[in-house]
Short mmCIF file of C-alpha atoms and ligand atoms in Angstrom, two decimals:
data_model
loop_
_atom_site.label_atom_id
_atom_site.label_comp_id
_atom_site.label_asym_id
_atom_site.label_seq_id
_atom_site.Cartn_x
_atom_site.Cartn_y
_atom_site.Cartn_z
CA MET D 1 0.00 0.00 0.00
CA THR D 2 2.85 2.39 -0.71
CA THR D 3 1.86 5.84 -1.87
CA ASN D 4 2.24 5.72 -5.59
CA THR D 5 1.61 9.41 -6.15
CA GLN D 6 3.62 11.84 -8.24
CA PRO D 7 6.69 12.97 -6.29
CA ALA D 8 6.30 16.53 -4.99
CA VAL D 9 9.13 19.07 -4.81
CA LEU D 10 8.86 22.40 -3.01
CA ILE D 11 11.30 25.12 -4.07
CA VAL D 12 11.68 28.27 -1.98
CA ASP D 13 13.84 31.20 -3.07
CA ASP D 14 13.12 34.89 -2.81
CA GLU D 15 14.49 35.21 -6.35
CA GLU D 16 11.81 34.40 -8.87
CA MET D 17 14.55 33.66 -11.43
CA VAL D 18 15.88 30.72 -9.45
CA ILE D 19 12.44 29.15 -9.21
CA THR D 20 11.80 29.67 -12.92
CA SER D 21 15.13 28.10 -13.86
CA ILE D 22 14.84 25.06 -11.60
CA ARG D 23 11.23 24.52 -12.54
CA ALA D 24 12.06 24.60 -16.26
CA PHE D 25 14.86 22.11 -15.70
CA LEU D 26 12.81 19.67 -13.60
CA ARG D 27 9.88 19.88 -16.05
CA LEU D 28 12.23 18.92 -18.83
CA GLU D 29 13.88 16.03 -17.02
CA THR D 30 11.21 14.65 -14.67
CA ASP D 31 7.49 14.32 -14.10
CA TYR D 32 7.60 15.70 -10.54
CA ALA D 33 4.97 18.07 -9.26
CA ILE D 34 6.85 21.31 -8.62
CA ASP D 35 5.72 24.13 -6.37
CA GLY D 36 7.74 27.30 -6.06
CA PHE D 37 7.43 30.15 -3.54
CA THR D 38 9.32 33.42 -3.24
CA ASP D 39 7.81 34.02 0.19
CA PRO D 40 8.94 31.50 2.83
CA GLU D 41 5.84 32.12 4.94
CA GLU D 42 3.64 31.08 2.04
CA ALA D 43 5.79 27.99 1.65
CA VAL D 44 5.10 27.10 5.29
CA ARG D 45 1.36 27.44 4.72
CA ARG D 46 1.71 25.11 1.76
CA LEU D 47 3.55 22.60 3.95
CA GLU D 48 0.69 22.71 6.45
CA THR D 49 -1.73 21.34 3.88
CA HIS D 50 0.21 19.48 1.18
CA PRO D 51 2.60 16.57 1.63
CA VAL D 52 5.91 17.00 -0.19
CA ASP D 53 8.88 14.70 -0.68
CA VAL D 54 11.64 17.26 -0.67
CA VAL D 55 12.03 20.93 0.25
CA VAL D 56 14.79 22.87 -1.54
CA THR D 57 15.36 26.32 -0.07
CA ASP D 58 17.61 29.33 -0.33
CA TYR D 59 19.23 30.55 2.89
CA LEU D 60 19.05 34.34 2.84
CA MET D 61 15.45 35.48 2.48
CA PRO D 62 13.36 38.26 4.01
CA ARG D 63 11.34 37.53 7.15
CA MET D 64 12.47 33.93 7.48
CA ASN D 65 15.78 32.36 6.55
CA GLY D 66 16.19 28.94 4.97
CA ILE D 67 17.15 27.23 8.22
CA GLN D 68 14.09 28.61 10.02
CA LEU D 69 11.96 27.43 7.13
CA LEU D 70 13.48 23.94 7.22
CA ALA D 71 12.95 23.79 10.98
CA ARG D 72 9.23 24.46 10.38
CA ALA D 73 9.22 21.87 7.60
CA LYS D 74 10.71 19.35 10.02
CA GLU D 75 7.90 19.98 12.50
CA LEU D 76 5.20 19.78 9.86
CA GLN D 77 6.55 16.95 7.72
CA PRO D 78 9.48 15.22 9.40
CA GLU D 79 9.93 12.65 6.62
CA ALA D 80 10.31 15.27 3.86
CA ALA D 81 13.98 15.66 2.89
CA ARG D 82 15.50 19.08 3.58
CA VAL D 83 17.96 20.62 1.12
CA LEU D 84 19.66 24.00 1.48
CA LEU D 85 20.64 25.69 -1.80
CA THR D 86 22.56 28.79 -0.90
CA GLY D 87 24.62 31.49 -2.57
CA HIS D 88 25.98 32.51 0.79
CA ALA D 89 29.58 31.49 1.22
CA ASP D 90 28.66 30.77 4.81
CA LYS D 91 29.64 27.22 5.69
CA GLN D 92 29.07 27.98 9.35
CA SER D 93 25.33 28.31 8.96
CA ALA D 94 25.22 25.11 6.95
CA ILE D 95 27.07 23.17 9.61
CA GLN D 96 24.75 24.59 12.24
CA ALA D 97 21.80 23.50 10.12
CA ILE D 98 23.12 20.00 9.57
CA ASN D 99 23.49 19.59 13.31
CA GLU D 100 20.30 21.23 14.41
CA ILE D 101 17.70 20.28 11.87
CA GLY D 102 19.14 17.31 10.06
CA LEU D 103 19.88 18.52 6.58
CA TYR D 104 19.71 15.96 3.78
CA GLN D 105 22.04 17.94 1.53
CA TYR D 106 23.77 21.30 1.27
CA LEU D 107 24.26 22.78 -2.21
CA GLU D 108 25.88 26.01 -3.28
CA LYS D 109 24.98 28.47 -5.99
CA PRO D 110 25.75 28.49 -8.81
CA TRP D 111 24.35 24.99 -8.74
CA ASP D 112 25.03 22.13 -11.10
CA ASN D 113 21.80 20.79 -12.61
CA ALA D 114 22.98 17.18 -12.81
CA GLN D 115 23.96 17.24 -9.15
CA LEU D 116 20.75 18.98 -8.15
CA LEU D 117 18.71 16.32 -9.94
CA LEU D 118 20.69 13.51 -8.33
CA VAL D 119 20.13 15.01 -4.89
CA ILE D 120 16.42 15.56 -5.46
CA ARG D 121 15.94 12.09 -6.94
CA THR D 122 17.63 10.25 -4.08
CA ALA D 123 15.90 12.51 -1.57
CA ILE D 124 12.53 11.54 -3.00
CA GLU D 125 13.42 7.84 -2.90
CA ARG D 126 14.46 8.19 0.71
CA THR D 127 11.31 10.07 1.69
CA GLN D 128 9.07 7.55 -0.04
CA LEU D 129 10.94 4.70 1.63
CA LEU D 130 10.54 6.37 5.00
CA ARG D 131 6.85 6.92 4.36
CA SER D 132 6.21 3.31 3.34
CA LEU D 133 8.28 2.14 6.27
CA SER D 134 6.13 4.10 8.69
CA GLU D 135 3.04 2.72 6.94
CA LYS D 136 4.39 -0.80 7.37
CA ILE D 137 5.07 -0.10 11.02
CA ALA D 138 1.55 1.22 11.45
CA GLN D 139 0.22 -1.91 9.77
CA LEU D 140 2.34 -4.07 12.03
CA ASP D 141 1.06 -2.19 15.05
CA MET D 142 -2.45 -2.71 13.84
CA ALA D 143 -1.85 -6.43 13.25
CA HIS D 144 -0.24 -6.67 16.64
CA SER D 145 -3.18 -5.10 18.47
CA ASN D 146 -5.57 -7.29 16.45
CA LEU D 147 -3.58 -10.31 17.59
CA LYS D 148 -3.72 -9.14 21.17
CA ASP D 149 -7.43 -8.71 20.81
CA VAL D 150 -7.83 -12.22 19.46
CA GLN D 151 -5.57 -13.54 22.16
CA SER D 152 -7.55 -11.93 24.96
CA ARG D 153 -10.81 -13.18 23.44
CA LEU D 154 -9.33 -16.65 23.22
CA LEU D 155 -8.20 -16.47 26.81
CA ARG D 156 -11.63 -15.28 27.88
CA ALA D 157 -13.23 -18.12 25.96
CA PHE D 158 -11.10 -20.73 27.69
CA LEU D 159 -11.06 -19.38 31.20
CA MET F 1 74.86 72.25 23.77
CA ASN F 2 71.32 73.16 24.59
CA GLU F 3 68.94 71.37 22.26
CA ALA F 4 65.86 73.09 23.68
CA ARG F 5 67.08 76.39 22.26
CA GLU F 6 67.32 75.15 18.71
CA PRO F 7 64.45 75.99 16.37
CA ALA F 8 61.88 73.21 16.77
CA MET F 9 61.76 72.41 13.10
CA SER F 10 62.88 73.95 9.87
CA ALA F 11 60.26 75.09 7.40
CA GLU F 12 61.56 72.48 5.01
CA GLU F 13 61.16 69.73 7.54
CA MET F 14 57.64 70.93 8.36
CA LEU F 15 56.71 70.67 4.72
CA ARG F 16 58.20 67.22 4.47
CA LEU F 17 56.34 66.01 7.56
CA ARG F 18 53.10 67.49 6.33
CA ALA F 19 53.53 65.70 3.01
CA GLU F 20 54.25 62.48 4.86
CA LEU F 21 51.19 62.93 7.00
CA GLU F 22 49.06 63.51 3.93
CA ALA F 23 50.49 60.43 2.27
CA ALA F 24 49.78 58.36 5.37
CA ASN F 25 46.25 59.72 5.41
CA ARG F 26 45.70 58.76 1.80
CA LYS F 27 47.00 55.28 2.51
CA LEU F 28 44.68 54.93 5.47
CA THR F 29 41.72 56.06 3.38
CA GLU F 30 42.72 53.60 0.68
CA ALA F 31 43.14 50.79 3.21
CA TYR F 32 39.76 51.55 4.75
CA LYS F 33 38.18 51.59 1.31
CA LEU F 34 39.59 48.15 0.51
CA MET F 35 38.53 46.83 3.88
CA SER F 36 34.97 48.09 3.34
CA LEU F 37 34.97 46.34 0.01
CA GLY F 38 36.25 43.19 1.68
CA ARG F 39 33.36 43.29 4.12
CA LEU F 40 30.94 43.50 1.22
CA VAL F 41 32.46 40.60 -0.67
CA SER F 42 30.41 37.79 0.79
CA GLY F 43 27.21 39.71 0.05
CA ILE F 44 28.41 40.49 -3.46
CA VAL F 45 29.28 36.84 -4.05
CA HIS F 46 25.79 35.86 -2.95
CA GLU F 47 24.16 38.44 -5.16
CA ILE F 48 26.16 37.35 -8.20
CA ASN F 49 25.97 33.60 -7.69
CA THR F 50 22.20 33.60 -7.82
CA PRO F 51 21.84 35.07 -11.33
CA ILE F 52 24.84 33.07 -12.55
CA GLY F 53 23.23 29.87 -11.29
CA SER F 54 20.10 30.76 -13.21
CA ILE F 55 21.94 31.59 -16.42
CA LEU F 56 23.97 28.36 -16.34
CA SER F 57 20.89 26.26 -15.69
CA ASN F 58 18.89 28.08 -18.37
CA ASN F 59 21.63 27.58 -20.90
CA GLU F 60 21.57 23.83 -20.34
CA VAL F 61 17.80 23.63 -20.44
CA THR F 62 17.68 25.77 -23.59
CA THR F 63 20.19 23.54 -25.36
CA ARG F 64 18.28 20.38 -24.43
CA SER F 65 14.98 22.01 -25.35
CA LEU F 66 16.21 23.02 -28.78
CA GLU F 67 17.41 19.45 -29.40
CA LYS F 68 13.96 18.19 -28.53
CA LEU F 69 12.34 20.84 -30.66
CA ALA F 70 14.51 19.90 -33.64
CA GLN F 71 13.50 16.29 -33.14
CA PHE F 72 9.76 17.11 -33.00
CA LEU F 73 9.94 19.33 -36.05
CA GLY F 74 12.01 16.79 -37.99
CA GLU F 75 9.53 14.02 -37.25
CA ALA F 76 6.57 16.21 -38.14
CA GLN F 77 8.17 17.16 -41.43
CA GLN F 78 8.89 13.54 -42.30
CA ARG F 79 5.33 12.53 -41.56
CA GLY F 80 3.95 15.59 -43.26
CA THR F 81 1.93 16.46 -40.16
CA PRO F 82 1.85 19.76 -38.25
CA PRO F 83 4.32 19.97 -35.36
CA PRO F 84 2.93 18.64 -32.06
CA ALA F 85 1.54 20.96 -29.38
CA LYS F 86 4.59 20.06 -27.29
CA ALA F 87 6.77 21.97 -29.74
CA LEU F 88 5.00 25.22 -28.98
CA GLU F 89 5.29 24.53 -25.27
CA ILE F 90 9.05 24.22 -25.66
CA VAL F 91 9.21 27.50 -27.55
CA GLU F 92 7.33 29.20 -24.70
CA THR F 93 9.68 27.73 -22.09
CA VAL F 94 12.76 28.89 -23.97
CA ARG F 95 11.26 32.33 -24.46
CA GLY F 96 10.63 32.55 -20.70
CA LEU F 97 14.20 31.49 -19.93
CA ALA F 98 15.60 34.12 -22.30
CA ALA F 99 13.65 36.76 -20.38
CA VAL F 100 15.06 35.45 -17.10
CA ASP F 101 18.58 35.54 -18.54
CA LYS F 102 18.16 39.19 -19.46
CA ILE F 103 17.15 40.09 -15.90
CA ALA F 104 20.00 37.98 -14.51
CA CYS F 105 22.59 39.67 -16.74
CA GLU F 106 21.30 43.13 -15.85
CA ARG F 107 21.58 42.24 -12.19
CA ILE F 108 25.19 41.20 -12.55
CA SER F 109 26.18 44.18 -14.66
CA GLY F 110 24.54 46.53 -12.15
CA ILE F 111 26.73 45.17 -9.37
CA ILE F 112 29.82 45.38 -11.56
CA ARG F 113 29.00 49.02 -12.34
CA GLY F 114 28.73 49.70 -8.61
CA LEU F 115 32.13 48.11 -8.07
CA LYS F 116 33.66 50.16 -10.88
CA THR F 117 32.27 53.43 -9.55
CA TYR F 118 33.53 52.63 -6.08
CA ALA F 119 36.89 51.09 -6.87
CA ARG F 120 37.80 52.87 -10.09
CA VAL F 121 41.49 53.62 -10.21
CA ASP F 122 41.68 55.04 -13.70
CA GLU F 123 39.58 58.03 -12.80
CA ALA F 124 40.80 59.85 -9.74
CA ASP F 125 40.13 63.24 -11.31
CA LEU F 126 37.83 66.04 -10.38
CA ARG F 127 35.02 66.18 -12.93
CA LYS F 128 31.38 67.11 -13.42
CA VAL F 129 29.31 64.19 -12.27
CA ASP F 130 25.68 63.14 -12.23
CA LEU F 131 25.42 62.31 -8.52
CA HIS F 132 22.22 60.36 -9.12
CA GLU F 133 24.22 57.91 -11.17
CA VAL F 134 26.80 57.59 -8.40
CA ILE F 135 24.01 57.06 -5.86
CA ARG F 136 22.31 54.39 -7.97
CA ASP F 137 25.58 52.56 -8.55
CA THR F 138 26.52 52.68 -4.88
CA LEU F 139 23.07 51.44 -3.85
CA LYS F 140 23.72 48.32 -5.94
CA LEU F 141 26.73 47.62 -3.72
CA SER F 142 25.18 48.43 -0.36
CA GLY F 143 22.13 46.42 -1.43
CA CYS F 144 24.32 43.30 -1.56
CA GLU F 145 24.72 43.71 2.17
CA TYR F 146 21.12 44.18 3.25
CA ARG F 147 18.80 43.90 0.26
CA ARG F 148 16.81 41.15 1.93
CA ARG F 149 15.86 43.12 5.00
CA VAL F 150 16.03 46.81 4.19
CA ALA F 151 13.88 48.58 1.62
CA VAL F 152 15.57 51.51 -0.11
CA GLU F 153 13.68 54.47 -1.49
CA THR F 154 15.08 57.29 -3.57
CA ASP F 155 13.61 60.77 -3.74
CA PHE F 156 15.67 62.61 -6.33
CA GLY F 157 15.37 66.35 -6.83
CA ASP F 158 16.33 68.28 -9.94
CA ILE F 159 20.05 68.72 -9.34
CA PRO F 160 22.82 69.98 -11.61
CA LEU F 161 26.03 68.11 -12.41
CA VAL F 162 28.42 68.48 -9.50
CA GLU F 163 32.16 68.95 -9.77
CA CYS F 164 33.61 66.26 -7.54
CA TYR F 165 35.68 63.08 -7.23
CA PRO F 166 33.12 60.41 -8.09
CA GLN F 167 34.84 57.45 -6.47
CA LEU F 168 35.33 59.43 -3.23
CA MET F 169 31.66 60.42 -3.29
CA SER F 170 30.80 56.76 -3.79
CA GLN F 171 32.85 55.98 -0.69
CA VAL F 172 31.00 58.66 1.30
CA LEU F 173 27.68 57.21 0.20
CA LEU F 174 28.68 53.64 0.91
CA ASN F 175 29.90 54.51 4.42
CA LEU F 176 26.65 56.30 5.23
CA LEU F 177 24.49 53.57 3.65
CA VAL F 178 26.30 50.76 5.46
CA ASN F 179 25.97 52.65 8.77
CA ALA F 180 22.26 53.16 8.09
CA GLY F 181 21.79 49.47 7.30
CA GLN F 182 23.70 48.47 10.44
CA ALA F 183 21.54 50.79 12.55
CA ILE F 184 18.45 48.87 11.51
CA GLU F 185 17.72 45.73 13.45
CA GLY F 186 15.65 43.32 11.40
CA GLU F 187 13.57 45.01 8.75
CA GLY F 188 13.57 48.71 7.99
CA LYS F 189 13.82 51.44 5.45
CA ILE F 190 16.45 53.80 4.07
CA VAL F 191 15.55 56.90 2.07
CA VAL F 192 18.07 58.74 -0.10
CA ARG F 193 17.07 62.29 -1.01
CA THR F 194 18.77 64.87 -3.21
CA ARG F 195 17.99 68.58 -3.36
CA ASN F 196 19.27 71.56 -5.32
CA GLU F 197 20.18 74.35 -2.89
CA ASP F 198 21.44 77.29 -4.94
CA GLY F 199 25.04 76.52 -5.75
CA TRP F 200 25.02 73.46 -3.51
CA VAL F 201 23.59 69.99 -3.71
CA ARG F 202 22.28 68.28 -0.62
CA ILE F 203 22.20 64.50 -0.25
CA SER F 204 20.29 63.15 2.75
CA ILE F 205 20.33 59.55 3.88
CA SER F 206 17.66 58.61 6.41
CA ASP F 207 17.20 55.35 8.23
CA ASN F 208 14.55 54.25 10.69
CA GLY F 209 17.10 52.48 12.85
CA ARG F 210 18.04 52.74 16.49
CA GLY F 211 19.31 56.34 16.41
CA ILE F 212 22.43 57.79 18.00
CA GLN F 213 22.60 58.10 21.79
CA PRO F 214 22.91 61.79 22.87
CA GLU F 215 26.15 61.09 24.74
CA HIS F 216 27.73 59.67 21.56
CA ARG F 217 26.74 62.48 19.23
CA ALA F 218 29.79 64.69 19.79
CA ARG F 219 32.16 61.82 19.13
CA ILE F 220 30.88 59.96 16.09
CA PHE F 221 33.20 61.76 13.62
CA ALA F 222 36.28 61.07 15.73
CA PRO F 223 38.56 58.44 14.19
CA GLY F 224 38.26 55.20 16.10
CA PHE F 225 34.95 55.94 17.77
CA THR F 226 32.64 52.98 17.37
CA THR F 227 29.79 51.37 19.26
CA LYS F 228 30.04 48.25 17.14
CA PRO F 229 31.73 45.03 18.20
CA VAL F 230 35.31 44.33 17.12
CA GLY F 231 35.29 42.86 13.64
CA ILE F 232 32.27 44.90 12.61
CA GLY F 233 33.25 48.48 13.31
CA THR F 234 36.62 50.21 13.11
CA GLY F 235 35.21 53.66 13.81
CA LEU F 236 37.00 55.12 10.81
CA GLY F 237 34.02 55.38 8.48
CA LEU F 238 32.65 58.75 9.53
CA ALA F 239 36.10 60.26 10.08
CA ILE F 240 37.01 59.45 6.49
CA THR F 241 33.60 60.53 5.27
CA ARG F 242 33.98 63.89 7.00
CA GLU F 243 37.42 64.35 5.54
CA ILE F 244 36.24 63.61 1.99
CA VAL F 245 33.25 65.93 2.31
CA VAL F 246 34.79 68.82 4.25
CA ASP F 247 38.49 68.80 3.38
CA THR F 248 38.46 67.43 -0.15
CA HIS F 249 35.18 68.84 -1.45
CA LYS F 250 34.83 71.92 0.79
CA GLY F 251 31.37 70.69 1.69
CA GLU F 252 29.41 70.18 4.90
CA ILE F 253 28.19 67.17 6.82
CA GLY F 254 25.74 66.95 9.69
CA PHE F 255 23.05 64.75 11.12
CA GLU F 256 19.78 64.63 13.05
CA SER F 257 18.93 61.67 15.18
CA GLU F 258 16.26 60.44 17.52
CA VAL F 259 16.90 57.42 19.68
CA GLY F 260 14.58 54.60 18.68
CA ALA F 261 13.25 56.44 15.64
CA GLY F 262 16.16 56.89 13.24
CA THR F 263 18.92 59.07 11.89
CA THR F 264 19.40 61.33 8.89
CA PHE F 265 22.83 62.34 7.62
CA HIS F 266 23.01 65.43 5.42
CA VAL F 267 25.90 66.00 3.04
CA ARG F 268 26.20 69.31 1.18
CA ILE F 269 28.60 69.66 -1.73
CA PRO F 270 29.28 72.88 -3.68
CA VAL F 271 28.31 72.50 -7.33
CA GLU F 272 31.62 74.08 -8.39
CA HIS F 273 34.67 72.84 -6.57
CA PRO F 274 36.32 75.91 -4.95
CA GLY F 275 39.80 74.70 -5.82
CA SER F 276 39.10 74.07 -9.48
CA GLY F 277 40.54 77.40 -10.60
CA ARG F 278 37.59 79.18 -12.06
CA PRO F 279 38.26 82.73 -13.34
N1 ATP B 301 22.94 55.84 10.85
C1 ATP B 301 23.39 55.64 12.09
N2 ATP B 301 22.53 55.28 13.08
C2 ATP B 301 22.96 55.08 14.34
N3 ATP B 301 24.25 55.21 14.72
C3 ATP B 301 25.15 55.59 13.80
C4 ATP B 301 24.77 55.82 12.45
N4 ATP B 301 25.87 56.18 11.77
C5 ATP B 301 26.89 56.15 12.64
N5 ATP B 301 26.47 55.80 13.86
C6 ATP B 301 27.28 55.72 15.09
O1 ATP B 301 28.53 56.32 14.85
C7 ATP B 301 29.59 55.42 15.13
C8 ATP B 301 30.75 55.72 14.22
O2 ATP B 301 30.43 55.42 12.87
P1 ATP B 301 31.61 55.09 11.86
O3 ATP B 301 31.02 54.81 10.53
O4 ATP B 301 32.64 56.14 11.94
O5 ATP B 301 32.25 53.78 12.46
P2 ATP B 301 31.63 52.33 12.54
O6 ATP B 301 30.47 52.24 11.64
O7 ATP B 301 31.40 52.01 13.97
O8 ATP B 301 32.81 51.43 12.00
P3 ATP B 301 33.34 51.38 10.48
O9 ATP B 301 34.12 52.62 10.26
O10 ATP B 301 34.23 50.21 10.42
O11 ATP B 301 32.15 51.31 9.61
C9 ATP B 301 28.97 54.04 14.95
O12 ATP B 301 29.64 53.06 15.68
C10 ATP B 301 27.56 54.27 15.47
O13 ATP B 301 27.51 54.21 16.88
MG1 MG B 302 30.58 52.80 9.57
#
């Protein structure tokens, strides 16, 4: 019963041009559903209602930086992979992010499309694996409590 | 031998020392200018890497798209059928990417212009300058530092060309703009105004930042005075700014400030440089 839906990618960058470029590239190479936001707060609202497989975000943005956004994404959708795509030559913030919020990957601008695609593709696989794993665990839990139920009924029947 | 009786210094030696002092001053100004540029570099790198990333990606996508388009058109021609709807879609995508590339290139060249105006070495001469151009160019540089959190507004009056040293004026503007940006915690606004004042041009830079504490006001132009942590402030910015405005351009500089509300720096420059040897 794995979710066999179209993989969903969320791209957040306050520069419209980055979203346009990445969207054009992913449209050409994949059949992913791509959502792009220049406003990180809007991206958070999207995360509240729509499941995504991977979030790719810029670091330096008004109102909310990329790490704050990814921290919110972690709360809302912990399985979704978190990728930082930054033009900031600031390794320190990336290291902080990797430690604090569990970053899947850190990429720098100017980015390499082939590498970006590889990262997004494996991130999606990982997220979908994690999701089906948690489904399996839920099913196991369910089976387990059913068993317990049967067991207690059996016990009651015999005692 | 009583050395105290000797003349303190010969006129010649005075001249030599004064020249040395001036040379040292120029070097300090130059060093400060380079350091300011250094502090902007990481912001500049960020602001350039974004459009470059876009252009590189677009170039790849355009090349691949054109290959696909050629394939679609070739097939259609062979079959004698009209090209598929997909072909038009590709054309639209490529058109969109070309528009993005134009914006991206303009962004990069704007920053480069700012750098040239600020760091120009080939043009240290006094000349008639459109200060609005210098302001626009310098805003491209300061914007690299705080574009994401500070909105900048310009309110340009009808001003004449001003006889000045453009790269020094760019340094004055950058110092004042960086100070204004640093005075703003989180989000805020900077307004740059210009006014024609009968033989003078006034440039005012206002921020809605934290303001200057009354007990600091008398000292802010003193070299070395800073309220900023080590590594952020050297306290030389306003001293050099004052020197460029007052000593080099025979202009005036002043400010108004209200704690918690903001600060405005006013710079007034004579339209004709007094030392330029007019009849
Ligand atoms: N727009 C402003 N708003 C509030 N305070 C200001 C403003 N401009 C200057 N100051 C005050 O004046 C001090 C001196 O400014 P100055 O530019 O000379 O040095 P600095 O900014 O501290 O360091 P640096 O020269 O390295 O930029 C600052 O530390 C700050 O306290
Ligand atoms: Mg300063």
